[in-house]
Amino acid sequence: MTWQPRPLATLPLVLAGPLLRRVDGNTVTVWLALREPRKVTLRVYAGDADGAEADQLYVGSRNTVRLSANCHLVAVTATGPAPLAAGTTYRYDVFFGAPGDEAVPVPATEPRLYGPDIVAATPAAARAALTYPGGPTLPSFATPPADLNRLRVIHSSCRKPHGAGEDALAVLDDILRADIADPLARPQQLVLTGSQVYADDVADAHLAVLRGIATTLGATVETLPGVPAADPRLRPGRRQELVTAAGLTAPTGKSHLLPLAEFWAMYLTVWSDVLWPAQLPEFGDVHPEDDALLSRKPADMRLSDAWETLTGYGGAAARRDAFLDERKALTAFRDGLGAIRRVLANIPTYLVLGEHEVSEDWYATQRWTEQALAGDGLGRRVVQNALTAYALCQAWGNTPERFAAAGADGEPGRRLLAAVAGWTGTEDATSATIRDLVGLPTTILNGVPQRPAGALGWHYHLRWAAHQLIVLDTRTTRVYLGGPDDPPALLWSDAAFKDQIGDPPDLGPEAATFVASATPVAGYPFVSDFVQRMLGTRYRGRGGVDAEAWGLQRAAYEKLLARLFTRATPADDGTRRQRIILLSGEVGYGFAARLHYEGAAPFRALAPGSTRGVIAQFVSSAAKNEDGLTRFLHGTGFDITADRLPRSRRYGWANPGGGQLTVGTEIVDRYTGGITSIPWTVTGTPAVAEAESLRRITRTQDWSYEVTFVKHDAADPTVPP
């Protein structure tokens, strides 16, 4: 063997983190993974002193939750008597004591972030890992300013460790290094819209490292349904058969994560360099049979051996070449994690549930959902494990109130934390409790997945002086309006729209509303208007095209726009006005679009009356997963038939009956009959028509909108206004 997991005795107390998570006007939350159970106290300070007691503003304590004998997680939230000021820099420190009464903070004399062997071997090494020269001497953050023009929000998605290209998240390390001392220049929020881990596309060497980490940290050996513990198909690179039989459709599932320990270990390795070995596994460590086959010399073989070698050589050689490419990319990813860890300690980070946290296509169709979650099978356990790891590593920091140590709001999260700590890795009552709390559907009735009562929700929102952030859950609240293989409505029920969009109060016309949706609302034209609509309206296995775009379910799409724009309070003239910045990712490429909306009666809006608004949409993907298609889409532009940016204008009518509706006239060429004018008709509820040069509208529309796309040519200003 050429590699070994890092020995437990060489590990510091903090295995991952501190990750700065939710920061709102009244709370600050920090997430950590520790080697030992501790009571963790977070203290937030004002001023420039290195954690002076007189400067303490917020404090809070929380006991860690056991994942394994040597891995314990915590998201600790600090509160104080007064709101945090806008546009201000604050610092924080974390203290570690014995588990105990969470109402009693750990004394400031106990070990802290800069203590020996806490984050690093020495205080100097810990400072270098968590802070920037010329900035605060503790990890810090800046609150969003009251002046919207000075707000700095960074956004990206989709970071695959062995994906091609640079790790774009590392750019933030350079930005913070340059602007760390100025709260109005440094980024104040980081929004990552999905796929922070790739559970369904793992490099073979990475899976070997994760399995080694799980063993080192004393993880329970989980009993996977229908899979013996010694099954050779559990080995790295050999899992595709299991994944397919489980009803999962990941095409690169050869090293798909399966047990819960692999999922949480993956999070530790994408956010921190602590657990990574100095030497990554070699091909022979992971695939010894293939390595032996490729190493055989013809002179040493009998004829029968030579034939066996010849027939197996091609597959073994292909696996070796893929392994070496993955290992090279993985090494570069590991070597850049120090910068990523420092970034995540110094900017509040908000995460969105996406596709690859679980498995490609999960809940994409009713058939997928029913097959993968059927009975007590492996598919159901994998989805359960993925959502459990998401809850522990992402949702806890997004919505700490849902995991609070006391009170009714925190009951679902508390129950989940307790169940995870007591689970033995078998299919028992505790496993059923976990499954219910993370919201796996018990059945699907009339296309509506039935989530257990009391399940955790994954959407959330927060507000500051000049803006608010609304984060949508477009995965677990989707509804299947058509057949078993038809694309879903990503949001549909009035209850889901109310919870996710209607309940956050609008801040008024001078504020900005950020909405984070894992997938774009205004789609990339060639993909959304042609490829997805022509090839992706059926299950994506046909043509390999993603069938999860908003626009593939027209009614849900129009309802989303209406609900977004009618959130606003009517102005004196009775018109509701709204401006929205929409952040999306997941698709593997990036673009910017503008959607201008006007309506006298928006589709299924809860509030009647005139509405006007604009969406500025920014799609950022992938942070690390560049490929040929990504480069093609960036290099070709939006309209592959002409050298121009496309634009579209659409008109909508409620059309409750769904029948044929005449909305105008259009000019057509009958060929034999010449050019003539015919009625322009549309159908459906709603009825939506695309404007074209040869069409003339005669029926007043209920709403309309225009979508334009933006190409960035100008140089960025060096100083913001």
PDB file of C-alpha atoms in Angstrom, residues 526-649:
ATOM      1  CA  PHE A 526     -31.207  26.860 -27.022  1.00  0.00           C
ATOM      2  CA  VAL A 527     -31.424  24.424 -24.122  1.00  0.00           C
ATOM      3  CA  SER A 528     -34.765  25.392 -22.589  1.00  0.00           C
ATOM      4  CA  ASP A 529     -36.717  26.282 -25.729  1.00  0.00           C
ATOM      5  CA  PHE A 530     -35.403  23.564 -28.004  1.00  0.00           C
ATOM      6  CA  VAL A 531     -33.419  20.748 -26.419  1.00  0.00           C
ATOM      7  CA  GLN A 532     -35.416  20.382 -23.207  1.00  0.00           C
ATOM      8  CA  ARG A 533     -38.780  21.004 -24.818  1.00  0.00           C
ATOM      9  CA  MET A 534     -38.175  18.683 -27.763  1.00  0.00           C
ATOM     10  CA  LEU A 535     -36.153  15.941 -26.084  1.00  0.00           C
ATOM     11  CA  GLY A 536     -36.639  16.467 -22.377  1.00  0.00           C
ATOM     12  CA  THR A 537     -40.397  16.471 -22.039  1.00  0.00           C
ATOM     13  CA  ARG A 538     -40.149  12.757 -21.420  1.00  0.00           C
ATOM     14  CA  TYR A 539     -37.940  10.989 -18.916  1.00  0.00           C
ATOM     15  CA  ARG A 540     -34.359  12.170 -19.315  1.00  0.00           C
ATOM     16  CA  GLY A 541     -33.105   8.667 -20.054  1.00  0.00           C
ATOM     17  CA  ARG A 542     -34.345   9.358 -23.575  1.00  0.00           C
ATOM     18  CA  GLY A 543     -31.715  11.571 -25.124  1.00  0.00           C
ATOM     19  CA  GLY A 544     -29.862  12.253 -21.872  1.00  0.00           C
ATOM     20  CA  VAL A 545     -31.476  15.685 -21.500  1.00  0.00           C
ATOM     21  CA  ASP A 546     -32.407  17.187 -18.154  1.00  0.00           C
ATOM     22  CA  ALA A 547     -36.199  17.344 -17.863  1.00  0.00           C
ATOM     23  CA  GLU A 548     -36.366  19.504 -14.753  1.00  0.00           C
ATOM     24  CA  ALA A 549     -36.588  23.032 -16.152  1.00  0.00           C
ATOM     25  CA  TRP A 550     -39.182  25.447 -14.763  1.00  0.00           C
ATOM     26  CA  GLY A 551     -40.577  26.111 -18.227  1.00  0.00           C
ATOM     27  CA  LEU A 552     -41.447  22.484 -18.964  1.00  0.00           C
ATOM     28  CA  GLN A 553     -44.524  22.841 -16.747  1.00  0.00           C
ATOM     29  CA  ARG A 554     -46.034  26.032 -18.082  1.00  0.00           C
ATOM     30  CA  ALA A 555     -48.696  26.451 -15.392  1.00  0.00           C
ATOM     31  CA  ALA A 556     -46.149  26.188 -12.570  1.00  0.00           C
ATOM     32  CA  TYR A 557     -43.820  28.604 -14.347  1.00  0.00           C
ATOM     33  CA  GLU A 558     -46.500  31.260 -14.827  1.00  0.00           C
ATOM     34  CA  LYS A 559     -47.727  30.788 -11.254  1.00  0.00           C
ATOM     35  CA  LEU A 560     -44.184  31.306  -9.959  1.00  0.00           C
ATOM     36  CA  LEU A 561     -43.793  34.601 -11.822  1.00  0.00           C
ATOM     37  CA  ALA A 562     -47.182  35.805 -10.634  1.00  0.00           C
ATOM     38  CA  ARG A 563     -46.488  34.963  -6.995  1.00  0.00           C
ATOM     39  CA  LEU A 564     -43.038  36.565  -7.093  1.00  0.00           C
ATOM     40  CA  PHE A 565     -44.288  39.836  -8.533  1.00  0.00           C
ATOM     41  CA  THR A 566     -47.476  40.124  -6.479  1.00  0.00           C
ATOM     42  CA  ARG A 567     -45.581  39.922  -3.170  1.00  0.00           C
ATOM     43  CA  ALA A 568     -45.189  43.690  -3.262  1.00  0.00           C
ATOM     44  CA  THR A 569     -47.465  46.099  -1.393  1.00  0.00           C
ATOM     45  CA  PRO A 570     -49.574  48.203  -3.796  1.00  0.00           C
ATOM     46  CA  ALA A 571     -48.322  51.756  -4.389  1.00  0.00           C
ATOM     47  CA  ASP A 572     -50.574  54.801  -4.214  1.00  0.00           C
ATOM     48  CA  ASP A 573     -51.717  54.169  -7.779  1.00  0.00           C
ATOM     49  CA  GLY A 574     -52.698  50.589  -6.873  1.00  0.00           C
ATOM     50  CA  THR A 575     -49.874  48.952  -8.850  1.00  0.00           C
ATOM     51  CA  ARG A 576     -47.607  46.386  -7.234  1.00  0.00           C
ATOM     52  CA  ARG A 577     -43.967  46.918  -8.154  1.00  0.00           C
ATOM     53  CA  GLN A 578     -41.188  44.452  -7.459  1.00  0.00           C
ATOM     54  CA  ARG A 579     -37.524  44.049  -8.413  1.00  0.00           C
ATOM     55  CA  ILE A 580     -35.892  40.682  -7.968  1.00  0.00           C
ATOM     56  CA  ILE A 581     -32.356  39.359  -8.311  1.00  0.00           C
ATOM     57  CA  LEU A 582     -32.631  35.668  -9.093  1.00  0.00           C
ATOM     58  CA  LEU A 583     -29.633  33.425  -8.416  1.00  0.00           C
ATOM     59  CA  SER A 584     -29.463  29.960  -9.986  1.00  0.00           C
ATOM     60  CA  GLY A 585     -26.980  27.260 -10.903  1.00  0.00           C
ATOM     61  CA  GLU A 586     -27.005  23.472 -11.304  1.00  0.00           C
ATOM     62  CA  VAL A 587     -26.990  23.481 -15.118  1.00  0.00           C
ATOM     63  CA  GLY A 588     -23.227  23.500 -15.707  1.00  0.00           C
ATOM     64  CA  TYR A 589     -22.949  26.843 -17.513  1.00  0.00           C
ATOM     65  CA  GLY A 590     -23.493  30.509 -16.727  1.00  0.00           C
ATOM     66  CA  PHE A 591     -25.461  33.401 -18.223  1.00  0.00           C
ATOM     67  CA  ALA A 592     -27.365  36.547 -17.324  1.00  0.00           C
ATOM     68  CA  ALA A 593     -30.930  37.439 -18.284  1.00  0.00           C
ATOM     69  CA  ARG A 594     -33.547  40.112 -17.655  1.00  0.00           C
ATOM     70  CA  LEU A 595     -37.281  39.448 -17.429  1.00  0.00           C
ATOM     71  CA  HIS A 596     -39.668  42.423 -17.468  1.00  0.00           C
ATOM     72  CA  TYR A 597     -43.210  41.597 -16.329  1.00  0.00           C
ATOM     73  CA  GLU A 598     -46.539  43.436 -16.555  1.00  0.00           C
ATOM     74  CA  GLY A 599     -49.973  42.132 -15.728  1.00  0.00           C
ATOM     75  CA  ALA A 600     -53.502  43.241 -15.040  1.00  0.00           C
ATOM     76  CA  ALA A 601     -54.413  39.766 -13.757  1.00  0.00           C
ATOM     77  CA  PRO A 602     -51.316  37.588 -13.196  1.00  0.00           C
ATOM     78  CA  PHE A 603     -51.923  33.847 -13.323  1.00  0.00           C
ATOM     79  CA  ARG A 604     -53.436  32.523 -10.093  1.00  0.00           C
ATOM     80  CA  ALA A 605     -52.153  35.505  -8.155  1.00  0.00           C
ATOM     81  CA  LEU A 606     -53.566  35.787  -4.657  1.00  0.00           C
ATOM     82  CA  ALA A 607     -53.745  39.580  -4.897  1.00  0.00           C
ATOM     83  CA  PRO A 608     -55.747  41.232  -7.707  1.00  0.00           C
ATOM     84  CA  GLY A 609     -54.697  44.340  -9.544  1.00  0.00           C
ATOM     85  CA  SER A 610     -51.981  45.745 -11.750  1.00  0.00           C
ATOM     86  CA  THR A 611     -48.462  44.384 -11.372  1.00  0.00           C
ATOM     87  CA  ARG A 612     -45.113  45.456 -12.801  1.00  0.00           C
ATOM     88  CA  GLY A 613     -41.672  44.113 -12.070  1.00  0.00           C
ATOM     89  CA  VAL A 614     -38.287  43.032 -13.282  1.00  0.00           C
ATOM     90  CA  ILE A 615     -36.045  40.023 -12.632  1.00  0.00           C
ATOM     91  CA  ALA A 616     -32.303  40.195 -13.109  1.00  0.00           C
ATOM     92  CA  GLN A 617     -31.213  36.567 -13.273  1.00  0.00           C
ATOM     93  CA  PHE A 618     -27.630  35.400 -12.790  1.00  0.00           C
ATOM     94  CA  VAL A 619     -26.801  31.742 -13.449  1.00  0.00           C
ATOM     95  CA  SER A 620     -23.419  30.610 -12.153  1.00  0.00           C
ATOM     96  CA  SER A 621     -22.330  27.031 -12.735  1.00  0.00           C
ATOM     97  CA  ALA A 622     -20.056  25.222 -12.356  1.00  0.00           C
ATOM     98  CA  ALA A 623     -17.600  26.369  -9.686  1.00  0.00           C
ATOM     99  CA  LYS A 624     -15.534  23.298 -10.510  1.00  0.00           C
ATOM    100  CA  ASN A 625     -16.807  20.998 -13.227  1.00  0.00           C
ATOM    101  CA  GLU A 626     -15.794  22.433 -16.567  1.00  0.00           C
ATOM    102  CA  ASP A 627     -16.314  20.209 -19.598  1.00  0.00           C
ATOM    103  CA  GLY A 628     -16.673  20.346 -23.347  1.00  0.00           C
ATOM    104  CA  LEU A 629     -20.362  21.238 -23.257  1.00  0.00           C
ATOM    105  CA  THR A 630     -19.680  24.058 -20.791  1.00  0.00           C
ATOM    106  CA  ARG A 631     -17.052  25.528 -23.098  1.00  0.00           C
ATOM    107  CA  PHE A 632     -19.304  25.078 -26.143  1.00  0.00           C
ATOM    108  CA  LEU A 633     -22.192  26.951 -24.564  1.00  0.00           C
ATOM    109  CA  HIS A 634     -19.970  29.777 -23.341  1.00  0.00           C
ATOM    110  CA  GLY A 635     -18.187  30.088 -26.662  1.00  0.00           C
ATOM    111  CA  THR A 636     -21.180  29.799 -28.951  1.00  0.00           C
ATOM    112  CA  GLY A 637     -23.474  32.318 -27.334  1.00  0.00           C
ATOM    113  CA  PHE A 638     -27.212  32.155 -26.890  1.00  0.00           C
ATOM    114  CA  ASP A 639     -28.458  31.836 -30.448  1.00  0.00           C
ATOM    115  CA  ILE A 640     -26.596  29.204 -32.438  1.00  0.00           C
ATOM    116  CA  THR A 641     -28.376  30.160 -35.678  1.00  0.00           C
ATOM    117  CA  ALA A 642     -27.213  33.785 -35.773  1.00  0.00           C
ATOM    118  CA  ASP A 643     -24.644  36.080 -34.237  1.00  0.00           C
ATOM    119  CA  ARG A 644     -27.047  37.797 -31.863  1.00  0.00           C
ATOM    120  CA  LEU A 645     -28.566  37.573 -28.430  1.00  0.00           C
ATOM    121  CA  PRO A 646     -32.125  36.276 -28.492  1.00  0.00           C
ATOM    122  CA  ARG A 647     -35.120  37.956 -26.939  1.00  0.00           C
ATOM    123  CA  SER A 648     -38.656  36.770 -26.525  1.00  0.00           C
ATOM    124  CA  ARG A 649     -41.992  38.281 -25.605  1.00  0.00           C
TER     125      ARG A 649
END
